[in-house]
Coordinates of N, CA and C in Angstrom, one line a residue:
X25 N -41.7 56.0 48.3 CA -40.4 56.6 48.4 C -40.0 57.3 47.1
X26 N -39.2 58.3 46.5 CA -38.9 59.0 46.3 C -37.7 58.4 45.2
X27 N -36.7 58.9 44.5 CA -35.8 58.0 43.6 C -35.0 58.0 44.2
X28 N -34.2 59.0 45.1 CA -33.2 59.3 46.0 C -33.3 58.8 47.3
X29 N -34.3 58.0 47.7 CA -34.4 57.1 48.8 C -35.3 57.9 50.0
X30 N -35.4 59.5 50.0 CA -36.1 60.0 50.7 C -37.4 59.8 50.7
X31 N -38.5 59.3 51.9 CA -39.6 59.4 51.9 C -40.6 60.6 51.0
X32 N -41.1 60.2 50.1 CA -41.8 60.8 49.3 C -43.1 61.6 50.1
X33 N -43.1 62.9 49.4 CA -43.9 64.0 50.3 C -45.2 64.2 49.7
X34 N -46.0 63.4 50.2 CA -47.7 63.3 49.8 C -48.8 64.3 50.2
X35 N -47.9 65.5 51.0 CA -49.2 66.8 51.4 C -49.4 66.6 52.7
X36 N -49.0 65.1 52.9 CA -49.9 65.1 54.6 C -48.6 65.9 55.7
X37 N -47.2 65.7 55.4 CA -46.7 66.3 55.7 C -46.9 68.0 56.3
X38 N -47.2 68.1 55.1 CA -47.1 70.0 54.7 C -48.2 70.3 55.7
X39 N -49.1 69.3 56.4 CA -50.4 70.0 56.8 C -49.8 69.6 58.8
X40 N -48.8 69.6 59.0 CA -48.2 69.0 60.5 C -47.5 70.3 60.4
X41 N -48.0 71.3 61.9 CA -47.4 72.5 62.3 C -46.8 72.3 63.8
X42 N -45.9 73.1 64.2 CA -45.8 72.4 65.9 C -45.7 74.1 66.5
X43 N -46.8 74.3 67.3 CA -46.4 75.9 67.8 C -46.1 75.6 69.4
X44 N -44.7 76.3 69.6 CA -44.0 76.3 70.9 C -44.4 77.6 71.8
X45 N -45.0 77.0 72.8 CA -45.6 77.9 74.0 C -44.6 77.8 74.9
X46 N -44.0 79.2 75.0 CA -42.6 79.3 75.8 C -43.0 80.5 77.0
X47 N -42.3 80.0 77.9 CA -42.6 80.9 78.9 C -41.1 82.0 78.9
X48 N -41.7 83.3 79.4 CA -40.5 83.8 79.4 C -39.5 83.5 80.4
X49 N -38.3 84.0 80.3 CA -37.3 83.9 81.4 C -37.2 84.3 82.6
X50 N -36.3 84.8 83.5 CA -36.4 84.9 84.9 C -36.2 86.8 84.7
X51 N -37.5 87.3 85.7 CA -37.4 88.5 85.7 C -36.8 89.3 86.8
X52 N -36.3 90.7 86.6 CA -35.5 91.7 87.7 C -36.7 92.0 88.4
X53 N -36.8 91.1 89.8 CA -38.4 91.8 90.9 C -37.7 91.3 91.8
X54 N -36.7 92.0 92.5 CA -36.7 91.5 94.0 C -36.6 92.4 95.5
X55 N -37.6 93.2 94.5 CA -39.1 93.4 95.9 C -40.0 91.8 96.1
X56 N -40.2 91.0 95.6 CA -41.2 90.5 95.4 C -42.7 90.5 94.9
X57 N -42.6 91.5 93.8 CA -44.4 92.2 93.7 C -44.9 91.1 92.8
X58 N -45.8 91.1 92.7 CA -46.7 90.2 91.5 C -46.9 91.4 90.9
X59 N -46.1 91.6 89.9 CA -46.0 92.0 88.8 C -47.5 92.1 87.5
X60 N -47.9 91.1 87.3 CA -48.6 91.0 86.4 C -48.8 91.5 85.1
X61 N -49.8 92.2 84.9 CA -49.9 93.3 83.5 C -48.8 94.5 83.5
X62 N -48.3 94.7 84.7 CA -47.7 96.0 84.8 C -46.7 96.1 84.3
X63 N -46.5 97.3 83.8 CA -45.0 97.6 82.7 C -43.7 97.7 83.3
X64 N -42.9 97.7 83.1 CA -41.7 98.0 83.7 C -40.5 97.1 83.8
X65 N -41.3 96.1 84.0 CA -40.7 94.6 84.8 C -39.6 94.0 83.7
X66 N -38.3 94.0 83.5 CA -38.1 93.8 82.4 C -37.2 92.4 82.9
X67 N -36.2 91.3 82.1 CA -35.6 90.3 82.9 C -34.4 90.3 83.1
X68 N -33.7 89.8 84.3 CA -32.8 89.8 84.7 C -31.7 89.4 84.1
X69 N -30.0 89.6 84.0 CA -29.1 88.8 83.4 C -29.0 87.4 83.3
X70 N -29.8 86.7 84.6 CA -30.1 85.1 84.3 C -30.9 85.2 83.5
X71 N -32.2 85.8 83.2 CA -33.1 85.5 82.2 C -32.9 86.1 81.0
X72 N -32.1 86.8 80.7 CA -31.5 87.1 79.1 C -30.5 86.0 78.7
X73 N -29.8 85.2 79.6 CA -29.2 83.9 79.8 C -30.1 82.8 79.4
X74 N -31.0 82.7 79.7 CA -32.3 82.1 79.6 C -33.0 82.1 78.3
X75 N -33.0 83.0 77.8 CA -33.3 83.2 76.4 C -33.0 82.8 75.5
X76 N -31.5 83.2 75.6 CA -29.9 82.8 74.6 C -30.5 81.2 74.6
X77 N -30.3 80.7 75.4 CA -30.2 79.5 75.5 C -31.3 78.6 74.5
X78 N -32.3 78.8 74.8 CA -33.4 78.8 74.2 C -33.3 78.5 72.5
X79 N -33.2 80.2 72.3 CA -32.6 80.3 70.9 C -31.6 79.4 70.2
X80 N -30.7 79.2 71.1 CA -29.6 78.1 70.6 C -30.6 76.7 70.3
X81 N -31.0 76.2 71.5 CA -31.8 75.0 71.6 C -32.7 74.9 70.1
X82 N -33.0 76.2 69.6 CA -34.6 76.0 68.8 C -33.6 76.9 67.2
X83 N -32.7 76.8 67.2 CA -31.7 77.3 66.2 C -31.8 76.5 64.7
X84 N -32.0 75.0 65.5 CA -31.9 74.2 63.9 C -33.2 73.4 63.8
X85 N -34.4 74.4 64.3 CA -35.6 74.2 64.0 C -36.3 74.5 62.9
X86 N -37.3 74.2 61.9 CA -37.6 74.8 61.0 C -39.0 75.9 61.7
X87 N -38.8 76.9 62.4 CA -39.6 78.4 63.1 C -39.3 79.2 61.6
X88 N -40.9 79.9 62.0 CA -41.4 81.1 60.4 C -41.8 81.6 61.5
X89 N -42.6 81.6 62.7 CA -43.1 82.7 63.0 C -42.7 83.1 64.3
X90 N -42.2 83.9 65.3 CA -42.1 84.2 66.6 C -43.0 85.7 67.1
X91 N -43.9 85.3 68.0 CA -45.2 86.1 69.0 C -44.6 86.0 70.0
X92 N -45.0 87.1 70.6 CA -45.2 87.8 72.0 C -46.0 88.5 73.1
X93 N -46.2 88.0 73.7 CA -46.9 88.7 74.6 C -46.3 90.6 74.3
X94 N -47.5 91.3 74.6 CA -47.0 92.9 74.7 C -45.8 93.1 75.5
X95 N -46.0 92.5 77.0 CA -45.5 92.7 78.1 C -43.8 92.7 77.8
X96 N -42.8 93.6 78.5 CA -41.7 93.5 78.4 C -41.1 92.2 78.4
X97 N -41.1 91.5 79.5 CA -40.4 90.3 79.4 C -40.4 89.2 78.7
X98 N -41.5 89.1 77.7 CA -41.9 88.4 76.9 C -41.0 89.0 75.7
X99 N -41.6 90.0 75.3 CA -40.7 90.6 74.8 C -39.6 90.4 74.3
X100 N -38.4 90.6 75.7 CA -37.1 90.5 75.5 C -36.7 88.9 75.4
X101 N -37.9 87.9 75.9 CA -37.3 86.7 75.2 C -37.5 86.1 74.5
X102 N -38.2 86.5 73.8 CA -38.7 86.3 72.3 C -37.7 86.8 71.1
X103 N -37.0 87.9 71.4 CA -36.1 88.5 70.4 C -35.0 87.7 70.2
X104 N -34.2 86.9 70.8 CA -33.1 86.1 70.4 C -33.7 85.0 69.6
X105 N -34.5 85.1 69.8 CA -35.4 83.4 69.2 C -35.8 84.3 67.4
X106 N -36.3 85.0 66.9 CA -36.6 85.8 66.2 C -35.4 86.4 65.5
X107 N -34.4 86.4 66.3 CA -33.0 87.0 65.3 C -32.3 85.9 64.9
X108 N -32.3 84.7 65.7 CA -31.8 83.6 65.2 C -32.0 83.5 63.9
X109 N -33.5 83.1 63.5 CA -33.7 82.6 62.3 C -34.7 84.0 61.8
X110 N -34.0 85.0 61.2 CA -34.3 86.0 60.5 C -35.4 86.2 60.7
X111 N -36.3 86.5 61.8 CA -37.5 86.7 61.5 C -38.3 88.0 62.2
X112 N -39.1 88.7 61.9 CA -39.5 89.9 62.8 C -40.4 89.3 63.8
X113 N -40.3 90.2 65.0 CA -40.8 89.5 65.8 C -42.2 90.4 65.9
X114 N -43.3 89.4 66.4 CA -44.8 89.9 66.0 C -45.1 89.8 67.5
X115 N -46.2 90.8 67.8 CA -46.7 90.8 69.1 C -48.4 90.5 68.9
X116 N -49.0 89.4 70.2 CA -50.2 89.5 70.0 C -50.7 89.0 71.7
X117 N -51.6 90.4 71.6 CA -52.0 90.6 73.0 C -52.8 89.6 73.4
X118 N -53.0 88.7 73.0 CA -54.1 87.4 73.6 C -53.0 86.6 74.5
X119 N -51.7 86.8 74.2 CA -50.9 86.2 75.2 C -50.0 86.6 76.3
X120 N -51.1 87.8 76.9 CA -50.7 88.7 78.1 C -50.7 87.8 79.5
X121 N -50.3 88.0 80.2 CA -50.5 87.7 81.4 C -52.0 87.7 82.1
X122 N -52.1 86.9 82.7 CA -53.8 86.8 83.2 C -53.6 88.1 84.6
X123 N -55.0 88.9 84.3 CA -55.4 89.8 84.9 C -55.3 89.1 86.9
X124 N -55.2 90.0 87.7 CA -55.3 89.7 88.9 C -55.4 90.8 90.2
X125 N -56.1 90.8 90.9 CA -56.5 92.2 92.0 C -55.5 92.1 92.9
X126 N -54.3 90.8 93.2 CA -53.4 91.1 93.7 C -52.1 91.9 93.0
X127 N -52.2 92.0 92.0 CA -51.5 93.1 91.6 C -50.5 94.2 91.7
X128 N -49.4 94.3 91.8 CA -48.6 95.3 92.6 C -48.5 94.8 94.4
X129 N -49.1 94.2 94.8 CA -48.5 93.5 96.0 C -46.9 92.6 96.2
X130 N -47.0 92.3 97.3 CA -46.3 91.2 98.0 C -46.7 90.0 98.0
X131 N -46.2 88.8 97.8 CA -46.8 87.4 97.6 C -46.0 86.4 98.5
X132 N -44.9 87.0 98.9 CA -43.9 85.8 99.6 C -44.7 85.1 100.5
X133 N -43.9 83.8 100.3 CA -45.1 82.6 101.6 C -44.8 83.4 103.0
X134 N -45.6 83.4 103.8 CA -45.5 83.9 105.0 C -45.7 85.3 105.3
X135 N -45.4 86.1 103.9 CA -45.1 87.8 104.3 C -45.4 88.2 103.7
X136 N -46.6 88.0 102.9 CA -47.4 89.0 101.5 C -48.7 89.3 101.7
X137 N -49.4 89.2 100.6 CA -51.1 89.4 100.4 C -51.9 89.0 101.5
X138 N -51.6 87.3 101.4 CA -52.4 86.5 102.3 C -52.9 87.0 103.6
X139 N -51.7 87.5 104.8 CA -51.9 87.6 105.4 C -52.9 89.3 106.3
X140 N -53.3 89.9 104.9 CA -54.3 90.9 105.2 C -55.5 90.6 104.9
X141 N -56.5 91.0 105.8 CA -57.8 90.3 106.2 C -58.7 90.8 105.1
X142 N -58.6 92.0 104.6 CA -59.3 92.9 103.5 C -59.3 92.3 102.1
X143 N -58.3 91.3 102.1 CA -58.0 90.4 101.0 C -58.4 89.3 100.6
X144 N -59.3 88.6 102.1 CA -59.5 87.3 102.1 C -61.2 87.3 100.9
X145 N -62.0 88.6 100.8 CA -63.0 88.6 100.0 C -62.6 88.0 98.6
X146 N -61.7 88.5 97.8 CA -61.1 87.9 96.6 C -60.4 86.1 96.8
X147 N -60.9 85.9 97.8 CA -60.8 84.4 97.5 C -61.6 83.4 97.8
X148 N -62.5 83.8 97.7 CA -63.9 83.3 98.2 C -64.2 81.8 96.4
X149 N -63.7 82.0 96.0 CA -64.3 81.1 94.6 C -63.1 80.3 93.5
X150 N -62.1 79.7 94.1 CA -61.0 79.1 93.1 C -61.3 78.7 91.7
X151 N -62.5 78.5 91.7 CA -63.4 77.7 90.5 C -63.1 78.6 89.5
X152 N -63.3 80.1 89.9 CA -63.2 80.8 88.6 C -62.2 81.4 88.0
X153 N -61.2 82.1 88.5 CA -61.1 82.3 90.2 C -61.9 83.7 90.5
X154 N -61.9 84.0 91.6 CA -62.8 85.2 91.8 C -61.7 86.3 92.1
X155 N -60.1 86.2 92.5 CA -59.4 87.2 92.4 C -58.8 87.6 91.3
X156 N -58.9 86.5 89.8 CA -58.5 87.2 88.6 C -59.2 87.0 87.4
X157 N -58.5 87.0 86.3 CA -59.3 86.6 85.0 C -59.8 85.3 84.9
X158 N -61.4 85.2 84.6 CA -61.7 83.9 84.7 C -60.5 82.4 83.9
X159 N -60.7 82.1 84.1 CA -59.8 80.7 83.5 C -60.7 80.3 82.4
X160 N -62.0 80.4 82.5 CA -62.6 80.0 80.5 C -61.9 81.2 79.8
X161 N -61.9 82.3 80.3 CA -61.1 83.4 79.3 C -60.0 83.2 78.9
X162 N -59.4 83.2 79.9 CA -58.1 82.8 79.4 C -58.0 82.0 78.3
X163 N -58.6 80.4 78.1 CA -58.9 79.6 77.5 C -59.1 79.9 75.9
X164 N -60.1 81.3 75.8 CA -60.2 81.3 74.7 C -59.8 82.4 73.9
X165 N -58.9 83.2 74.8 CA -58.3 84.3 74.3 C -56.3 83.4 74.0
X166 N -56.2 82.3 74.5 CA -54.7 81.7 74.4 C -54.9 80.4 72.8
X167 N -56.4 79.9 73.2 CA -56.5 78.9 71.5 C -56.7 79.6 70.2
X168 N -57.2 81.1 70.6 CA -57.2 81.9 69.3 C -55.7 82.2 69.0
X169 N -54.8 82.6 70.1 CA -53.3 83.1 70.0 C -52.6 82.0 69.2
X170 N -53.1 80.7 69.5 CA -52.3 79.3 69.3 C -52.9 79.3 67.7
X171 N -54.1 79.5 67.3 CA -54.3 79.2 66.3 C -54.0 80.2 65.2
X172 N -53.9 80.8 65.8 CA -53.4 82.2 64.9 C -51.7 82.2 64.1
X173 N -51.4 81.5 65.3 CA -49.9 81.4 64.9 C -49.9 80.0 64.6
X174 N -50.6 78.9 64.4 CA -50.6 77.4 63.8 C -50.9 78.2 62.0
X175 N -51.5 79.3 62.2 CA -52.1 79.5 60.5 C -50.5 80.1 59.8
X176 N -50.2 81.0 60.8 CA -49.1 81.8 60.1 C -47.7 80.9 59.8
X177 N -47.7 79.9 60.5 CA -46.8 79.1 60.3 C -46.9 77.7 59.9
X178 N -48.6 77.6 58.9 CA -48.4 76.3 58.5 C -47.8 75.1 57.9
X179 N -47.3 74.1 58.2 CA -46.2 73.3 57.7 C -45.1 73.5 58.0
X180 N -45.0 74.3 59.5 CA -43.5 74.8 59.5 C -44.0 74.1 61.2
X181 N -43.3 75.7 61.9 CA -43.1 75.6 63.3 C -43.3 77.4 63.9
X182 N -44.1 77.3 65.1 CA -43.6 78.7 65.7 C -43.3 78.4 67.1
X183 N -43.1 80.2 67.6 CA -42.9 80.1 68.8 C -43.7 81.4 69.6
X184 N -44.5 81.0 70.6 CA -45.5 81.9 70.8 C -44.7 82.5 73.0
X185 N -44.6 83.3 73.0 CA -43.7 83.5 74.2 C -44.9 84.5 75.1
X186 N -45.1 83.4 76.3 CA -46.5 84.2 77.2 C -45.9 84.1 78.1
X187 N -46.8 83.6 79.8 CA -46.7 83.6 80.9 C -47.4 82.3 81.4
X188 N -46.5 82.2 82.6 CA -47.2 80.9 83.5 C -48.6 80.4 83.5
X189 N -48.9 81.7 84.1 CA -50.9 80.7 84.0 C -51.2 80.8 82.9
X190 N -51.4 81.7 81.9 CA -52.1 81.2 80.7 C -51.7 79.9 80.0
X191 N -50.4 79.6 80.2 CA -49.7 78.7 79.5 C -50.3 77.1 80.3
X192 N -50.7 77.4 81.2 CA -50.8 75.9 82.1 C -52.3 76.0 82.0
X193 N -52.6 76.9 81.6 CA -54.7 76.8 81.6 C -54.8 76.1 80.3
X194 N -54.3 76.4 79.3 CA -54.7 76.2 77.7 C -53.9 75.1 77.9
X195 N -52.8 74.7 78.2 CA -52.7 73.1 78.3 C -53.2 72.1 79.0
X196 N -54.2 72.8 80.0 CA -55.1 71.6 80.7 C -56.1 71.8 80.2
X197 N -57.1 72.8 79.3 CA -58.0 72.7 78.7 C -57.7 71.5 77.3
X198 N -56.8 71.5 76.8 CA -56.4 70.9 75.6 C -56.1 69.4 76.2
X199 N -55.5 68.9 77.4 CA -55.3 67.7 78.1 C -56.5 67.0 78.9
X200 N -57.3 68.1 78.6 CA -59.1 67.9 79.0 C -58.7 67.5 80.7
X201 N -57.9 68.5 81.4 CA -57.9 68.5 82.5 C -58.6 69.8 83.5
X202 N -59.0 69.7 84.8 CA -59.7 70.7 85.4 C -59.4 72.3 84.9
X203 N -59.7 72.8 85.1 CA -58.5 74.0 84.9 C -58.6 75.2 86.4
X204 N -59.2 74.7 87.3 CA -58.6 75.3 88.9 C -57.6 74.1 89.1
X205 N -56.2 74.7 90.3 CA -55.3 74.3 90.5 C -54.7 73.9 91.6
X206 N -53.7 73.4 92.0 CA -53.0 74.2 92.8 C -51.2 74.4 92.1
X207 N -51.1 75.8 92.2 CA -50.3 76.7 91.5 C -48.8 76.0 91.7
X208 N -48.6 75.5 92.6 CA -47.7 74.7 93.2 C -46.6 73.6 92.0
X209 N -48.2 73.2 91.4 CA -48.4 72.0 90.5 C -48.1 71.9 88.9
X210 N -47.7 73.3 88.7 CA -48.1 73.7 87.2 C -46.7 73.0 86.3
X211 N -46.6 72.4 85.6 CA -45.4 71.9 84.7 C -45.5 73.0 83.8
X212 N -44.5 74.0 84.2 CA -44.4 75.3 83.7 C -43.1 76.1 83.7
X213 N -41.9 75.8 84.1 CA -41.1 76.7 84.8 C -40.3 77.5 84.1
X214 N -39.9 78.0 83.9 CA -39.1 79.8 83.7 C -38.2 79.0 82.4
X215 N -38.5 79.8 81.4 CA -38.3 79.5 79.9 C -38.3 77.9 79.1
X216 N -39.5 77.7 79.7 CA -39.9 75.9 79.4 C -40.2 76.2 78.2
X217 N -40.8 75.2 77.7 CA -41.4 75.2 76.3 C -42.6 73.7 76.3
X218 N -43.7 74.4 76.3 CA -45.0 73.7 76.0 C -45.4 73.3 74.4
X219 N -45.0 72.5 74.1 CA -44.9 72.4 72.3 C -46.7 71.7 71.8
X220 N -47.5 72.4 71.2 CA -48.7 71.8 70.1 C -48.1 71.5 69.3
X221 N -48.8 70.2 68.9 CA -48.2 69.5 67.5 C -50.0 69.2 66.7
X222 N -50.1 70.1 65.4 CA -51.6 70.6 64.6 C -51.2 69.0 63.7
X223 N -52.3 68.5 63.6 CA -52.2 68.3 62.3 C -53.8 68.5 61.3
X224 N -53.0 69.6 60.2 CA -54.4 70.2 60.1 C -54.7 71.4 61.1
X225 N -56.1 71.2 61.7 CA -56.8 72.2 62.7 C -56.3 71.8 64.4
X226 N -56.3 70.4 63.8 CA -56.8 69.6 65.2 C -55.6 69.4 65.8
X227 N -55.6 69.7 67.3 CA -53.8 69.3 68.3 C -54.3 67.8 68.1
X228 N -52.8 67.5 67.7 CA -53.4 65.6 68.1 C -52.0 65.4 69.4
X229 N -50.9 66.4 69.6 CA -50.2 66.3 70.8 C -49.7 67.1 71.5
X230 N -49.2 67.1 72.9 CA -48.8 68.4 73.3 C -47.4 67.7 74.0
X231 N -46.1 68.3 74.0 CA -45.0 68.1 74.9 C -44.7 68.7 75.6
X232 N -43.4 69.1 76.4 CA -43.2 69.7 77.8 C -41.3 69.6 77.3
X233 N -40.6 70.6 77.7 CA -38.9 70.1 77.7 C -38.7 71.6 78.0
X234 N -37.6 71.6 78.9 CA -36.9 72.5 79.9 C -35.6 72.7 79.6
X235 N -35.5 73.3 78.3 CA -34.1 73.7 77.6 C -33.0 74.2 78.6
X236 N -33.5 75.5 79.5 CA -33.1 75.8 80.3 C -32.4 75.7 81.7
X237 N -33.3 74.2 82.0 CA -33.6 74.0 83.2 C -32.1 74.1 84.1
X238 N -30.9 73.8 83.6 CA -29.9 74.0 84.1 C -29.7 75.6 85.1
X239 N -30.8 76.7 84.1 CA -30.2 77.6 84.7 C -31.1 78.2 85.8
X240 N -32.4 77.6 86.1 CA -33.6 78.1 86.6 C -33.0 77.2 88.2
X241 N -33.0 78.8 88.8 CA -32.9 78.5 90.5 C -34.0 76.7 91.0
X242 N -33.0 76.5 91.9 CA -34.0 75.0 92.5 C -35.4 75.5 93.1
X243 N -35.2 76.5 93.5 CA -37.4 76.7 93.7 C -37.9 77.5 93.3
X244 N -37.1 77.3 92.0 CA -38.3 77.8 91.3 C -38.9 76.7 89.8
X245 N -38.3 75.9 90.2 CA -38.3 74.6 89.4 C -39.9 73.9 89.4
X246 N -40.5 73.4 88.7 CA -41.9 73.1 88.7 C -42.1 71.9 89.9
X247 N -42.8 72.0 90.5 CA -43.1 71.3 91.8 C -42.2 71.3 93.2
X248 N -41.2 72.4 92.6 CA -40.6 72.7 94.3 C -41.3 73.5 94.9
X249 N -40.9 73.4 96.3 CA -41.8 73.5 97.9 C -41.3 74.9 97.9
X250 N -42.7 76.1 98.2 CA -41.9 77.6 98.6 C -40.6 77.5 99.4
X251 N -40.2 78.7 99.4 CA -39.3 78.9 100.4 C -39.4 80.1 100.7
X252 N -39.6 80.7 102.3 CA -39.8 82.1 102.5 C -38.6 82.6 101.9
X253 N -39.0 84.1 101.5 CA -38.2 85.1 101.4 C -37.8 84.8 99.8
X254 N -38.5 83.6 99.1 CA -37.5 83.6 97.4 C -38.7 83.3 96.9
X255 N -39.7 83.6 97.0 CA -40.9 83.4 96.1 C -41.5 84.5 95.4
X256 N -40.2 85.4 94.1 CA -40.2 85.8 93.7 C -40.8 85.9 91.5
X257 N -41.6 84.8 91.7 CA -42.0 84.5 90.2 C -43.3 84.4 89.7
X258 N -44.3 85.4 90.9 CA -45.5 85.4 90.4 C -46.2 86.4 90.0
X259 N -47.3 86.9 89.2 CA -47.5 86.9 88.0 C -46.6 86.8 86.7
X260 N -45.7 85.6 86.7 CA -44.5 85.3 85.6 C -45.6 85.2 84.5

């Protein structure tokens, strides 16, 4: 200990980073399209609500670095978090949205993709999947993203702002879990926060907390049951 009674600071400290994997907020789609890579999609007044919030939540954090996915919505919720604590916000494309051939479609349960027959070829293989970007990719285009920003923020804290699947692949690869799904399943929901904690190189833990969750619709909450007609949050 220290003269002043504070725990005396031996270096091991300085080498403990924690990078926050945040999903973005609730986006303006209600067409229902799976969105994906595609530009445009920007988020709704709940999810710039969703943000704020966030920001507040992660305000008396010690954050040096805030990343973003290219994609608009990431984007825009990334920026409150970034202005909070003075910081420019940095973009890095390894934390895009996973690629997908349903794309620009319909997805609602009962009234979308599924039910055209010319579609059923792209799902011949969940393993990989065979309708989008493999899931090892993902894998190792989201641990470079994580490590990239564990370097830029050593001894501190960041905040890296992606999308649903990438975010639940690299935490089941890291939890040494399968990484095919059912999507249903994902402890992920609309401006969560998936937190790494480095010490050193190595994650030695990962947490889960739903700063938000007050403001995220009930189905769209992690493990609620579809509901026709509101299954508006995929490629989030």
């Amino acid at each position: 200990m220290s003269e002043n009674g504070n725990r005396k600071d031996d270096g091991s400290r300085k080498d403990v980073t924690v990078v926050h994997l945040m999903r973005h907020g609730e986006v303006h789609n209600p067409d229902g399209v799976l969105y994906g890579r595609r530009p445009g999609y920007h988020l709704s007044e709940l999810g710039r609500q969703m943000a704020d919030r966030v920001a507040e939540h992660l305000a008396g954090r010690d954050i040096t670095h805030v990343v973003a996915s290219p994609l608009e919505r990431a984007q825009e919720t990334a920026t409150p978090i970034a202005k909070t604590h003075g910081l420019d916000l940095a973009t890095d494309a390894r934390l895009i949205e996973a690629a997908n051939v349903f794309e620009g479609k319909t997805f609602g349960v009962g009234d979308g993709a599924l039910r055209k027959p010319d579609n059923w070829k792209h799902l011949t293989n969940p393993f990989r999947p065979s309708w989008g970007e493999p899931y090892i990719e993902q894998v190792v285009r989201m641990m470079g993203a994580l490590d990239a920003a564990r370097d830029a923020a050593r001894g501190h804290e960041a905040v890296c702002v992606s999308h649903q699947l990438p975010i639940w692949i690299v935490r089941s690869f890291v939890e040494r879990r399968r990484l095919w799904h059912d999507p249903r399943k994902r402890q992920c929901t609309l401006a969560s926060l998936t937190s790494f904690t480095y010490q050193g190189d190595k994650i030695v833990s990962v947490g889960y907390s739903e700063p938000a969750r007050d403001l995220v619709p009930a189905h769209l909450r992690a493990g609620a049951k579809p509901v026709k007609g509101k299954s508006k949050a995929f490629g989030a």
